mmCIF file of C-alpha atoms in Angstrom:
data_model
loop_
_atom_site.group_PDB
_atom_site.id
_atom_site.type_symbol
_atom_site.label_atom_id
_atom_site.label_comp_id
_atom_site.label_asym_id
_atom_site.label_seq_id
_atom_site.Cartn_x
_atom_site.Cartn_y
_atom_site.Cartn_z
ATOM 1 C CA MET A 1 -88.375 54.077 27.532
ATOM 2 C CA ALA A 2 -85.189 53.416 28.946
ATOM 3 C CA ALA A 3 -85.335 49.949 27.364
ATOM 4 C CA PHE A 4 -84.960 51.563 23.953
ATOM 5 C CA ARG A 5 -81.617 53.263 24.950
ATOM 6 C CA THR A 6 -78.312 51.711 24.538
ATOM 7 C CA ASP A 7 -75.380 52.985 26.649
ATOM 8 C CA VAL A 8 -71.945 52.677 24.820
ATOM 9 C CA GLY A 9 -68.463 52.690 26.040
ATOM 10 C CA ILE A 10 -65.610 53.424 23.363
ATOM 11 C CA ASP A 11 -61.896 52.862 23.529
ATOM 12 C CA LEU A 12 -60.985 55.509 20.843
ATOM 13 C CA GLY A 13 -57.376 54.208 20.144
ATOM 14 C CA THR A 14 -54.839 55.614 17.521
ATOM 15 C CA ALA A 15 -54.470 51.941 16.241
ATOM 16 C CA SER A 16 -57.788 50.294 16.842
ATOM 17 C CA ILE A 17 -61.322 51.189 18.194
ATOM 18 C CA LEU A 18 -63.097 48.704 20.486
ATOM 19 C CA VAL A 19 -66.831 49.433 21.404
ATOM 20 C CA TYR A 20 -68.564 48.069 24.510
ATOM 21 C CA VAL A 21 -72.284 47.790 24.559
ATOM 22 C CA LYS A 22 -73.937 47.791 28.139
ATOM 23 C CA GLY A 23 -75.350 44.265 28.636
ATOM 24 C CA LYS A 24 -73.335 42.755 25.813
ATOM 25 C CA GLY A 25 -69.807 43.348 26.271
ATOM 26 C CA ILE A 26 -67.188 44.155 23.508
ATOM 27 C CA VAL A 27 -69.264 43.967 20.356
ATOM 28 C CA LEU A 28 -66.723 45.421 17.939
ATOM 29 C CA LYS A 29 -62.907 45.698 17.501
ATOM 30 C CA GLU A 30 -61.596 47.459 14.238
ATOM 31 C CA PRO A 31 -58.448 49.478 13.117
ATOM 32 C CA SER A 32 -59.239 53.131 13.314
ATOM 33 C CA VAL A 33 -58.406 53.449 9.548
ATOM 34 C CA VAL A 34 -60.687 55.112 6.897
ATOM 35 C CA ALA A 35 -60.336 54.808 3.035
ATOM 36 C CA ILE A 36 -61.838 57.919 1.434
ATOM 37 C CA ASP A 37 -62.305 58.762 -2.260
ATOM 38 C CA GLN A 38 -60.831 62.148 -2.580
ATOM 39 C CA ASN A 39 -63.006 63.048 -5.628
ATOM 40 C CA THR A 40 -66.449 62.522 -3.963
ATOM 41 C CA ASN A 41 -65.328 62.423 -0.313
ATOM 42 C CA LYS A 42 -67.261 59.286 0.212
ATOM 43 C CA PHE A 43 -66.072 56.425 2.720
ATOM 44 C CA LEU A 44 -64.980 53.587 0.654
ATOM 45 C CA ALA A 45 -64.054 51.313 3.672
ATOM 46 C CA VAL A 46 -63.646 51.629 7.335
ATOM 47 C CA GLY A 47 -61.739 49.430 9.792
ATOM 48 C CA GLU A 48 -60.230 46.079 8.891
ATOM 49 C CA GLU A 49 -61.030 46.541 5.030
ATOM 50 C CA ALA A 50 -59.472 50.058 4.849
ATOM 51 C CA ARG A 51 -56.306 48.906 7.071
ATOM 52 C CA LYS A 52 -55.585 46.377 4.106
ATOM 53 C CA MET A 53 -55.537 49.485 1.714
ATOM 54 C CA LEU A 54 -52.789 51.402 3.767
ATOM 55 C CA GLY A 55 -49.947 52.141 1.292
ATOM 56 C CA ARG A 56 -51.681 50.392 -1.571
ATOM 57 C CA THR A 57 -54.199 53.047 -2.911
ATOM 58 C CA PRO A 58 -54.515 54.769 -6.280
ATOM 59 C CA GLY A 59 -54.205 58.723 -6.235
ATOM 60 C CA ASN A 60 -57.727 59.636 -5.753
ATOM 61 C CA ILE A 61 -58.151 57.149 -2.753
ATOM 62 C CA ILE A 62 -56.518 57.875 0.688
ATOM 63 C CA ALA A 63 -56.443 55.513 3.522
ATOM 64 C CA ILE A 64 -55.993 57.569 6.619
ATOM 65 C CA ARG A 65 -55.886 57.293 10.435
ATOM 66 C CA PRO A 66 -57.895 60.226 11.728
ATOM 67 C CA LEU A 67 -56.284 59.677 15.211
ATOM 68 C CA ARG A 68 -52.660 60.444 16.142
ATOM 69 C CA ASP A 69 -50.911 60.142 19.337
ATOM 70 C CA GLY A 70 -54.119 59.318 21.057
ATOM 71 C CA VAL A 71 -55.872 62.579 19.904
ATOM 72 C CA ILE A 72 -58.074 63.639 16.954
ATOM 73 C CA SER A 73 -55.863 64.953 14.017
ATOM 74 C CA ASN A 74 -58.803 64.952 11.492
ATOM 75 C CA TYR A 75 -61.932 66.193 13.051
ATOM 76 C CA ASP A 76 -64.488 65.438 10.229
ATOM 77 C CA VAL A 77 -63.319 62.066 9.415
ATOM 78 C CA THR A 78 -63.321 61.113 13.248
ATOM 79 C CA GLU A 79 -66.805 62.330 13.511
ATOM 80 C CA ARG A 80 -68.134 60.093 10.487
ATOM 81 C CA MET A 81 -65.978 56.981 11.773
ATOM 82 C CA LEU A 82 -67.467 57.347 15.178
ATOM 83 C CA LYS A 83 -71.068 57.548 13.720
ATOM 84 C CA TYR A 84 -70.177 54.366 11.523
ATOM 85 C CA PHE A 85 -68.897 52.406 14.634
ATOM 86 C CA ILE A 86 -71.611 53.366 16.807
ATOM 87 C CA GLN A 87 -74.560 52.388 14.254
ATOM 88 C CA LYS A 88 -72.597 49.207 13.472
ATOM 89 C CA SER A 89 -72.473 48.363 17.114
ATOM 90 C CA ILE A 90 -75.984 48.993 18.212
ATOM 91 C CA GLY A 91 -77.862 49.149 14.875
ATOM 92 C CA LYS A 92 -80.919 51.383 14.713
ATOM 93 C CA PHE A 93 -81.941 53.272 18.067
ATOM 94 C CA ILE A 94 -84.971 54.905 19.080
ATOM 95 C CA LEU A 95 -83.252 57.153 21.852
ATOM 96 C CA ARG A 96 -79.647 58.506 21.127
ATOM 97 C CA PRO A 97 -77.064 56.577 23.290
ATOM 98 C CA ARG A 98 -75.099 57.825 26.201
ATOM 99 C CA VAL A 99 -71.441 57.465 25.515
ATOM 100 C CA ILE A 100 -68.360 57.144 27.528
ATOM 101 C CA ILE A 101 -64.999 57.655 25.657
ATOM 102 C CA CYS A 102 -61.687 57.090 27.288
ATOM 103 C CA VAL A 103 -58.830 59.645 26.427
ATOM 104 C CA PRO A 104 -55.276 59.560 27.444
ATOM 105 C CA SER A 105 -54.443 61.227 30.894
ATOM 106 C CA GLY A 106 -52.225 64.025 29.256
ATOM 107 C CA VAL A 107 -54.924 65.398 26.901
ATOM 108 C CA THR A 108 -55.677 69.083 26.865
ATOM 109 C CA GLU A 109 -59.057 70.730 27.497
ATOM 110 C CA VAL A 110 -59.330 71.625 23.819
ATOM 111 C CA GLU A 111 -58.471 68.160 22.887
ATOM 112 C CA LYS A 112 -61.280 66.695 25.222
ATOM 113 C CA ARG A 113 -63.685 69.241 23.855
ATOM 114 C CA ALA A 114 -62.915 68.101 20.404
ATOM 115 C CA VAL A 115 -63.717 64.243 21.347
ATOM 116 C CA ILE A 116 -66.945 65.500 23.050
ATOM 117 C CA GLU A 117 -68.164 67.384 20.171
ATOM 118 C CA ALA A 118 -67.148 64.587 17.522
ATOM 119 C CA SER A 119 -69.001 62.047 19.644
ATOM 120 C CA ASN A 120 -72.201 64.294 20.034
ATOM 121 C CA GLN A 121 -72.181 64.944 16.429
ATOM 122 C CA ALA A 122 -71.876 61.374 15.649
ATOM 123 C CA GLY A 123 -75.255 60.521 17.331
ATOM 124 C CA ALA A 124 -74.558 60.620 21.114
ATOM 125 C CA ARG A 125 -77.114 62.078 23.324
ATOM 126 C CA LYS A 126 -74.466 62.969 25.781
ATOM 127 C CA THR A 127 -70.656 62.133 26.040
ATOM 128 C CA TYR A 128 -68.624 61.491 29.155
ATOM 129 C CA LEU A 129 -64.701 61.200 29.335
ATOM 130 C CA ILE A 130 -62.788 58.732 31.481
ATOM 131 C CA GLU A 131 -58.946 58.642 31.445
ATOM 132 C CA GLU A 132 -57.249 55.764 30.176
ATOM 133 C CA PRO A 133 -55.228 54.609 33.234
ATOM 134 C CA ILE A 134 -58.330 54.556 35.318
ATOM 135 C CA ALA A 135 -60.398 52.552 32.615
ATOM 136 C CA ALA A 136 -57.273 50.148 32.142
ATOM 137 C CA ALA A 137 -57.390 49.358 35.985
ATOM 138 C CA ILE A 138 -61.056 48.841 36.153
ATOM 139 C CA GLY A 139 -60.793 46.601 33.190
ATOM 140 C CA ALA A 140 -58.131 44.719 34.654
ATOM 141 C CA GLY A 141 -60.362 43.867 37.846
ATOM 142 C CA VAL A 142 -58.445 46.341 40.236
ATOM 143 C CA ASP A 143 -60.538 47.970 42.890
ATOM 144 C CA ILE A 144 -59.693 51.565 42.421
ATOM 145 C CA THR A 145 -61.747 52.893 45.224
ATOM 146 C CA GLU A 146 -59.582 51.311 47.918
ATOM 147 C CA PRO A 147 -56.947 53.782 49.591
ATOM 148 C CA ASN A 148 -53.946 51.868 48.228
ATOM 149 C CA GLY A 149 -51.693 52.539 45.493
ATOM 150 C CA ASN A 150 -52.072 50.783 41.995
ATOM 151 C CA MET A 151 -49.587 51.729 39.281
ATOM 152 C CA ILE A 152 -50.856 51.304 35.901
ATOM 153 C CA VAL A 153 -48.606 51.310 32.564
ATOM 154 C CA ASP A 154 -50.821 51.467 29.602
ATOM 155 C CA ILE A 155 -48.982 51.145 26.149
ATOM 156 C CA GLY A 156 -51.294 51.841 23.573
ATOM 157 C CA GLY A 157 -50.821 52.704 19.781
ATOM 158 C CA GLY A 158 -50.394 56.411 20.202
ATOM 159 C CA THR A 159 -49.457 57.116 23.652
ATOM 160 C CA THR A 160 -47.945 55.313 26.764
ATOM 161 C CA ASP A 161 -49.878 56.365 30.036
ATOM 162 C CA VAL A 162 -48.270 55.776 33.230
ATOM 163 C CA ALA A 163 -50.403 56.568 36.499
ATOM 164 C CA VAL A 164 -50.677 55.755 40.099
ATOM 165 C CA ILE A 165 -54.165 55.437 41.252
ATOM 166 C CA SER A 166 -55.721 55.564 44.732
ATOM 167 C CA LEU A 167 -59.165 56.201 46.072
ATOM 168 C CA GLY A 168 -60.631 56.265 42.677
ATOM 169 C CA GLY A 169 -58.506 59.050 41.217
ATOM 170 C CA ILE A 170 -55.120 59.623 39.665
ATOM 171 C CA VAL A 171 -52.346 60.852 42.204
ATOM 172 C CA VAL A 172 -49.336 60.986 39.821
ATOM 173 C CA SER A 173 -49.418 60.503 36.112
ATOM 174 C CA ARG A 174 -47.575 61.099 33.032
ATOM 175 C CA SER A 175 -48.528 60.723 29.256
ATOM 176 C CA ILE A 176 -45.895 60.359 26.607
ATOM 177 C CA LYS A 177 -46.420 60.045 22.723
ATOM 178 C CA THR A 178 -44.085 57.127 22.561
ATOM 179 C CA ALA A 179 -45.883 53.819 22.010
ATOM 180 C CA GLY A 180 -46.700 51.319 19.352
ATOM 181 C CA ASP A 181 -46.710 53.627 16.427
ATOM 182 C CA GLU A 182 -43.281 55.151 17.489
ATOM 183 C CA CYS A 183 -42.015 51.459 17.657
ATOM 184 C CA ASP A 184 -43.278 50.822 14.181
ATOM 185 C CA GLU A 185 -41.273 53.953 12.882
ATOM 186 C CA ALA A 186 -38.168 53.004 14.803
ATOM 187 C CA ILE A 187 -38.182 49.537 12.890
ATOM 188 C CA THR A 188 -38.791 51.215 9.448
ATOM 189 C CA LYS A 189 -35.876 53.477 10.071
ATOM 190 C CA TYR A 190 -33.582 50.751 11.390
ATOM 191 C CA ILE A 191 -34.292 48.465 8.354
ATOM 192 C CA ARG A 192 -33.788 51.338 6.082
ATOM 193 C CA LYS A 193 -30.407 52.079 7.703
ATOM 194 C CA LYS A 194 -28.925 48.604 8.044
ATOM 195 C CA TYR A 195 -30.415 46.826 4.938
ATOM 196 C CA ASN A 196 -31.044 49.688 2.573
ATOM 197 C CA MET A 197 -34.599 48.593 2.226
ATOM 198 C CA MET A 198 -37.825 50.485 2.400
ATOM 199 C CA ILE A 199 -40.777 48.681 4.107
ATOM 200 C CA GLY A 200 -44.268 49.696 4.728
ATOM 201 C CA GLU A 201 -46.190 50.400 7.940
ATOM 202 C CA ARG A 202 -47.802 47.073 7.998
ATOM 203 C CA SER A 203 -44.667 45.220 7.483
ATOM 204 C CA ALA A 204 -42.974 47.008 10.326
ATOM 205 C CA GLU A 205 -46.200 46.161 12.628
ATOM 206 C CA ASP A 206 -45.878 42.390 11.703
ATOM 207 C CA LEU A 207 -42.124 42.413 12.597
ATOM 208 C CA LYS A 208 -42.856 44.129 15.891
ATOM 209 C CA VAL A 209 -45.656 41.664 16.724
ATOM 210 C CA ASN A 210 -43.869 38.391 15.629
ATOM 211 C CA ILE A 211 -40.223 38.903 16.674
ATOM 212 C CA GLY A 212 -40.315 42.221 18.409
ATOM 213 C CA SER A 213 -38.245 42.355 21.531
ATOM 214 C CA ALA A 214 -37.555 44.575 24.499
ATOM 215 C CA TYR A 215 -35.385 42.307 26.267
ATOM 216 C CA LYS A 216 -32.768 39.883 25.032
ATOM 217 C CA ARG A 217 -34.299 36.414 24.139
ATOM 218 C CA GLU A 218 -32.942 33.176 25.169
ATOM 219 C CA LYS A 219 -33.313 31.817 21.646
ATOM 220 C CA GLU A 220 -32.991 34.204 18.634
ATOM 221 C CA VAL A 221 -35.961 34.147 16.255
ATOM 222 C CA PHE A 222 -36.225 35.251 12.533
ATOM 223 C CA LYS A 223 -38.704 36.689 10.299
ATOM 224 C CA GLU A 224 -38.423 37.514 6.534
ATOM 225 C CA VAL A 225 -39.522 40.597 5.340
ATOM 226 C CA ARG A 226 -40.224 42.143 1.855
ATOM 227 C CA GLY A 227 -39.672 45.566 0.644
ATOM 228 C CA ARG A 228 -37.925 47.817 -2.000
ATOM 229 C CA ASN A 229 -34.204 48.177 -2.413
ATOM 230 C CA LEU A 230 -33.429 51.848 -2.047
ATOM 231 C CA LEU A 231 -30.185 51.412 -4.376
ATOM 232 C CA THR A 232 -31.969 49.566 -7.263
ATOM 233 C CA GLY A 233 -35.584 50.484 -6.664
ATOM 234 C CA LEU A 234 -36.377 46.523 -7.005
ATOM 235 C CA PRO A 235 -38.223 44.264 -4.385
ATOM 236 C CA MET A 236 -36.001 42.219 -1.993
ATOM 237 C CA ASN A 237 -36.255 40.055 0.840
ATOM 238 C CA VAL A 238 -34.393 40.164 4.066
ATOM 239 C CA LYS A 239 -34.293 37.776 7.001
ATOM 240 C CA VAL A 240 -34.611 39.891 10.135
ATOM 241 C CA SER A 241 -33.614 38.589 13.622
ATOM 242 C CA SER A 242 -34.860 39.402 17.053
ATOM 243 C CA THR A 243 -31.561 40.936 17.796
ATOM 244 C CA ASP A 244 -32.100 43.496 15.098
ATOM 245 C CA MET A 245 -35.523 44.220 16.730
ATOM 246 C CA LEU A 246 -33.700 44.815 20.161
ATOM 247 C CA GLU A 247 -31.491 47.355 18.512
ATOM 248 C CA ALA A 248 -34.440 48.952 16.579
ATOM 249 C CA LEU A 249 -36.592 49.459 19.743
ATOM 250 C CA GLU A 250 -34.091 50.591 22.025
ATOM 251 C CA GLU A 251 -34.790 54.193 22.050
ATOM 252 C CA PRO A 252 -38.560 54.275 22.428
ATOM 253 C CA ILE A 253 -38.410 51.303 24.926
ATOM 254 C CA GLN A 254 -35.997 53.331 26.940
ATOM 255 C CA GLN A 255 -38.099 56.411 26.902
ATOM 256 C CA ILE A 256 -41.008 54.120 28.284
ATOM 257 C CA GLY A 257 -38.892 52.799 30.998
ATOM 258 C CA GLU A 258 -37.534 56.233 31.972
ATOM 259 C CA THR A 259 -41.240 57.532 32.050
ATOM 260 C CA VAL A 260 -42.203 54.638 34.583
ATOM 261 C CA HIS A 261 -39.066 55.703 36.712
ATOM 262 C CA ALA A 262 -40.151 59.251 36.671
ATOM 263 C CA VAL A 263 -43.672 58.571 38.060
ATOM 264 C CA LEU A 264 -42.138 56.466 40.599
ATOM 265 C CA GLU A 265 -39.882 59.215 41.820
ATOM 266 C CA ARG A 266 -43.077 61.525 42.079
ATOM 267 C CA THR A 267 -44.996 59.066 43.953
ATOM 268 C CA PRO A 268 -45.878 59.588 47.758
ATOM 269 C CA PRO A 269 -43.936 57.152 49.930
ATOM 270 C CA GLU A 270 -47.159 55.459 51.334
ATOM 271 C CA LEU A 271 -48.417 54.526 47.742
ATOM 272 C CA ALA A 272 -44.790 53.814 46.564
ATOM 273 C CA ALA A 273 -44.632 51.241 49.565
ATOM 274 C CA ASP A 274 -47.972 49.691 48.306
ATOM 275 C CA ILE A 275 -46.707 49.389 44.582
ATOM 276 C CA GLY A 276 -43.596 47.730 45.867
ATOM 277 C CA ASN A 277 -45.656 45.078 47.477
ATOM 278 C CA LYS A 278 -48.382 44.575 44.810
ATOM 279 C CA GLY A 279 -46.214 45.234 41.747
ATOM 280 C CA ILE A 280 -46.778 47.179 38.559
ATOM 281 C CA LEU A 281 -49.857 46.265 36.298
ATOM 282 C CA MET A 282 -49.219 46.536 32.454
ATOM 283 C CA THR A 283 -52.053 46.879 29.990
ATOM 284 C CA GLY A 284 -52.431 47.851 26.292
ATOM 285 C CA GLY A 285 -50.997 46.094 23.211
ATOM 286 C CA GLY A 286 -47.543 47.323 24.236
ATOM 287 C CA ALA A 287 -47.585 44.907 27.124
ATOM 288 C CA LEU A 288 -47.347 42.069 24.898
ATOM 289 C CA LEU A 289 -43.972 43.017 23.458
ATOM 290 C CA TYR A 290 -41.611 40.305 24.357
ATOM 291 C CA GLY A 291 -39.603 41.158 27.563
ATOM 292 C CA MET A 292 -41.423 44.370 28.204
ATOM 293 C CA ASP A 293 -42.244 43.376 31.792
ATOM 294 C CA LYS A 294 -38.791 41.946 32.434
ATOM 295 C CA LEU A 295 -37.244 45.262 31.248
ATOM 296 C CA ILE A 296 -39.409 47.428 33.708
ATOM 297 C CA THR A 297 -38.784 44.896 36.479
ATOM 298 C CA GLU A 298 -34.896 45.336 35.908
ATOM 299 C CA LYS A 299 -35.357 49.169 35.765
ATOM 300 C CA THR A 300 -37.354 49.489 38.917
ATOM 301 C CA GLY A 301 -36.786 46.255 41.096
ATOM 302 C CA ILE A 302 -40.634 45.961 41.274
ATOM 303 C CA PRO A 303 -42.458 43.019 39.808
ATOM 304 C CA VAL A 304 -44.359 43.563 36.901
ATOM 305 C CA HIS A 305 -47.758 41.759 36.005
ATOM 306 C CA ILE A 306 -49.360 41.815 32.656
ATOM 307 C CA ALA A 307 -53.322 42.025 32.691
ATOM 308 C CA ASN A 308 -55.164 38.780 31.429
ATOM 309 C CA ASP A 309 -56.656 40.612 28.352
ATOM 310 C CA PRO A 310 -54.244 43.644 27.873
ATOM 311 C CA ILE A 311 -55.556 44.807 24.721
ATOM 312 C CA SER A 312 -59.283 44.801 25.734
ATOM 313 C CA CYS A 313 -58.748 45.972 29.338
ATOM 314 C CA VAL A 314 -59.281 49.672 28.585
ATOM 315 C CA ALA A 315 -62.521 49.035 26.334
ATOM 316 C CA ILE A 316 -63.703 46.764 29.285
ATOM 317 C CA GLY A 317 -63.060 49.285 32.064
ATOM 318 C CA THR A 318 -64.855 52.095 29.881
ATOM 319 C CA GLY A 319 -67.750 49.675 29.506
ATOM 320 C CA LYS A 320 -68.040 48.847 33.256
ATOM 321 C CA SER A 321 -67.890 52.546 34.004
ATOM 322 C CA LEU A 322 -71.272 52.874 32.189
ATOM 323 C CA ASP A 323 -72.581 51.678 35.435
ATOM 324 C CA TRP A 324 -71.825 55.256 36.853
ATOM 325 C CA VAL A 325 -73.355 57.167 34.129
ATOM 326 C CA GLU A 326 -76.611 57.739 36.342
ATOM 327 C CA VAL A 327 -74.358 59.184 39.098
ATOM 328 C CA LEU A 328 -72.723 61.422 36.455
ATOM 329 C CA GLU A 329 -75.803 62.512 34.798
ATOM 330 C CA SER A 330 -77.664 63.354 38.021
ATOM 331 C CA SER A 331 -74.707 65.697 38.992
ATOM 332 C CA LEU A 332 -74.715 67.246 35.693
ATOM 333 C CA VAL A 333 -78.381 67.956 35.585
ATOM 334 C CA GLU A 334 -77.949 69.459 39.068
ATOM 335 C CA ASP A 335 -75.176 71.559 37.822
ATOM 336 C CA SER A 336 -77.065 72.884 34.884
ATOM 337 C CA SER A 337 -80.153 73.727 37.178
ATOM 338 C CA ILE A 338 -77.912 75.869 39.393
ATOM 339 C CA ARG A 339 -76.402 77.750 36.305
ATOM 340 C CA ARG A 340 -79.976 78.364 35.127
ATOM 341 C CA TYR A 341 -81.040 79.644 38.571
ATOM 342 C CA ARG A 342 -78.009 81.924 38.811
ATOM 343 C CA GLY A 343 -78.610 83.174 35.229
#
């Protein structure tokens, strides 16, 4: 009967959802956006189709992102979205799948419970959670079982997780709600203040991806952006430079740098020595921001390496951890039988 079950690993990100199916790898990568008709409460679009609707919908249709800052902000929509993505990834299933979902290292017990319940209601037989830095390290090919210090900086859409891992567990960690989304907001505010122009969420993200900078570039680059003039209310175009982006992103980038520094300060000396030798590993979409690695190297004096596939690292690591589900499951069965015996 085991052949009829498919185990699934999900990177439940604020910006995008990646689904890893055991034996197949990553089968789905979509933005975590849903378009809903408010009159009928029906899903009109999910993922990439819904993302295209952000900021462009009529009154009765809303395009929403049900996850904010790495946690569920709209439970019902998250549950329905998870159900849609699980079914799209594995099709019809005879036995309900076991699911592993990764969560930021700073989530509360209540937030963890919300993720587990949403997943179980979406069709999972059992749901396990794995912390993002551990999943990122596994996905990047780090052997986390060794008694060596490994520092992971995972910059996602809603949260930045900084953790020191040794012997398969997190020794020191910190999770802040400053990441990709915060950078987009900072760009929107900067453009409004400097150019008196209002731009949308997607335009801000395009600027960040194409000319965003955390460190001064040798050669300045430009990108034209279109928005609404706040004085006249008419459409206008502005040519934005990478120096503008450096100024716009200064505050969120500073916070990420300070978090890395704060975690290093709390790291035991032996592990700090390991990190000094091996360097810091960066994962997540934020690792691709120009000069982010150079900035952290400058701040800490420690070399920074960017993972081969930083965006997929967490999903790959979550998927690889499916191999341990048997171990988790046997221990859970044992626990429940002890509870029944005591009861």
